[in-house]
């Protein structure tokens, strides 16, 4: 949710890192973001769950990757 919200606001996601202790938005806002970005019209709960599960894994791996660390790659791979 935090990534999708910032993406819609046009924020630079290269320097953002998810924080589990930081609560943002309401459950309704979260659901709205998932519905907007899942790519399926009228998705089931199962489809939303799969979308959020897959997105979470991809973002976690991205945060852990040295190639996505802005301190390491600086402007060489900006937006990668």
mmCIF file of C-alpha atoms in Angstrom:
data_model
loop_
_atom_site.group_PDB
_atom_site.id
_atom_site.type_symbol
_atom_site.label_atom_id
_atom_site.label_comp_id
_atom_site.label_asym_id
_atom_site.label_seq_id
_atom_site.Cartn_x
_atom_site.Cartn_y
_atom_site.Cartn_z
ATOM 1 C CA UNK A 1 0.000 0.000 0.000
ATOM 2 C CA UNK A 2 2.779 2.436 0.895
ATOM 3 C CA UNK A 3 4.497 1.941 -2.466
ATOM 4 C CA UNK A 4 1.287 2.192 -4.482
ATOM 5 C CA UNK A 5 0.218 5.334 -2.646
ATOM 6 C CA UNK A 6 3.562 7.029 -3.299
ATOM 7 C CA UNK A 7 3.570 5.835 -6.916
ATOM 8 C CA UNK A 8 0.199 7.533 -7.506
ATOM 9 C CA UNK A 9 1.520 10.723 -5.885
ATOM 10 C CA UNK A 10 4.488 10.737 -8.280
ATOM 11 C CA UNK A 11 7.059 10.291 -5.504
ATOM 12 C CA UNK A 12 10.575 8.981 -6.145
ATOM 13 C CA UNK A 13 10.403 5.317 -5.104
ATOM 14 C CA UNK A 14 14.162 4.801 -5.481
ATOM 15 C CA UNK A 15 14.806 6.143 -2.003
ATOM 16 C CA UNK A 16 11.665 4.817 -0.279
ATOM 17 C CA UNK A 17 11.870 1.755 1.951
ATOM 18 C CA UNK A 18 8.857 0.085 3.544
ATOM 19 C CA UNK A 19 8.510 0.377 7.304
ATOM 20 C CA UNK A 20 6.253 -2.122 9.046
ATOM 21 C CA UNK A 21 5.973 0.043 12.140
ATOM 22 C CA UNK A 22 4.586 2.985 10.193
ATOM 23 C CA UNK A 23 0.799 2.788 9.808
ATOM 24 C CA UNK A 24 -0.541 4.821 6.907
ATOM 25 C CA UNK A 25 -4.052 5.257 5.620
ATOM 26 C CA UNK A 26 -7.217 3.409 6.421
ATOM 27 C CA UNK A 27 -8.286 -0.108 5.417
ATOM 28 C CA UNK A 28 -10.631 1.489 2.854
ATOM 29 C CA UNK A 29 -7.749 3.451 1.262
ATOM 30 C CA UNK A 30 -5.646 0.304 1.159
ATOM 31 C CA UNK A 31 -8.393 -1.683 -0.551
ATOM 32 C CA UNK A 32 -8.951 1.148 -3.019
ATOM 33 C CA UNK A 33 -5.252 1.165 -3.998
ATOM 34 C CA UNK A 34 -5.267 -2.605 -4.514
ATOM 35 C CA UNK A 35 -8.413 -2.408 -6.634
ATOM 36 C CA UNK A 36 -6.911 0.360 -8.776
ATOM 37 C CA UNK A 37 -3.635 -1.448 -9.410
ATOM 38 C CA UNK A 38 -4.439 -5.164 -9.530
ATOM 39 C CA UNK A 39 -5.334 -5.006 -13.240
ATOM 40 C CA UNK A 40 -8.538 -7.028 -12.968
ATOM 41 C CA UNK A 41 -12.034 -5.583 -13.219
ATOM 42 C CA UNK A 42 -14.092 -6.646 -10.209
ATOM 43 C CA UNK A 43 -11.464 -9.006 -8.716
ATOM 44 C CA UNK A 44 -12.294 -11.699 -6.182
ATOM 45 C CA UNK A 45 -10.724 -11.691 -2.707
ATOM 46 C CA UNK A 46 -8.468 -14.500 -3.875
ATOM 47 C CA UNK A 47 -7.236 -12.455 -6.841
ATOM 48 C CA UNK A 48 -6.566 -9.459 -4.583
ATOM 49 C CA UNK A 49 -4.691 -11.694 -2.164
ATOM 50 C CA UNK A 50 -2.540 -13.124 -4.953
ATOM 51 C CA UNK A 51 -1.833 -9.630 -6.306
ATOM 52 C CA UNK A 52 -0.755 -8.305 -2.902
ATOM 53 C CA UNK A 53 1.277 -11.449 -2.130
ATOM 54 C CA UNK A 54 3.159 -11.251 -5.436
ATOM 55 C CA UNK A 55 3.701 -7.476 -5.163
ATOM 56 C CA UNK A 56 4.984 -7.875 -1.607
ATOM 57 C CA UNK A 57 7.526 -10.519 -2.642
ATOM 58 C CA UNK A 58 8.733 -8.413 -5.588
ATOM 59 C CA UNK A 59 9.120 -5.281 -3.467
ATOM 60 C CA UNK A 60 10.862 -7.168 -0.650
ATOM 61 C CA UNK A 61 13.347 -8.646 -3.135
ATOM 62 C CA UNK A 62 13.855 -5.215 -4.724
ATOM 63 C CA UNK A 63 14.634 -3.643 -1.339
ATOM 64 C CA UNK A 64 17.146 -6.427 -0.627
ATOM 65 C CA UNK A 65 18.881 -6.163 -4.015
ATOM 66 C CA UNK A 66 22.168 -4.293 -4.201
ATOM 67 C CA UNK A 67 21.209 -3.242 -7.743
ATOM 68 C CA UNK A 68 18.237 -1.292 -6.361
ATOM 69 C CA UNK A 69 20.177 0.377 -3.550
ATOM 70 C CA UNK A 70 20.437 4.084 -4.443
ATOM 71 C CA UNK A 71 23.586 4.438 -2.317
ATOM 72 C CA UNK A 72 25.326 1.771 -4.408
ATOM 73 C CA UNK A 73 24.157 2.496 -7.957
ATOM 74 C CA UNK A 74 23.602 6.252 -7.487
ATOM 75 C CA UNK A 75 22.408 7.708 -10.793
ATOM 76 C CA UNK A 76 23.676 4.846 -12.987
ATOM 77 C CA UNK A 77 20.498 2.745 -12.725
ATOM 78 C CA UNK A 78 18.010 5.380 -11.593
ATOM 79 C CA UNK A 79 14.459 4.010 -11.604
ATOM 80 C CA UNK A 80 15.630 0.431 -12.082
#
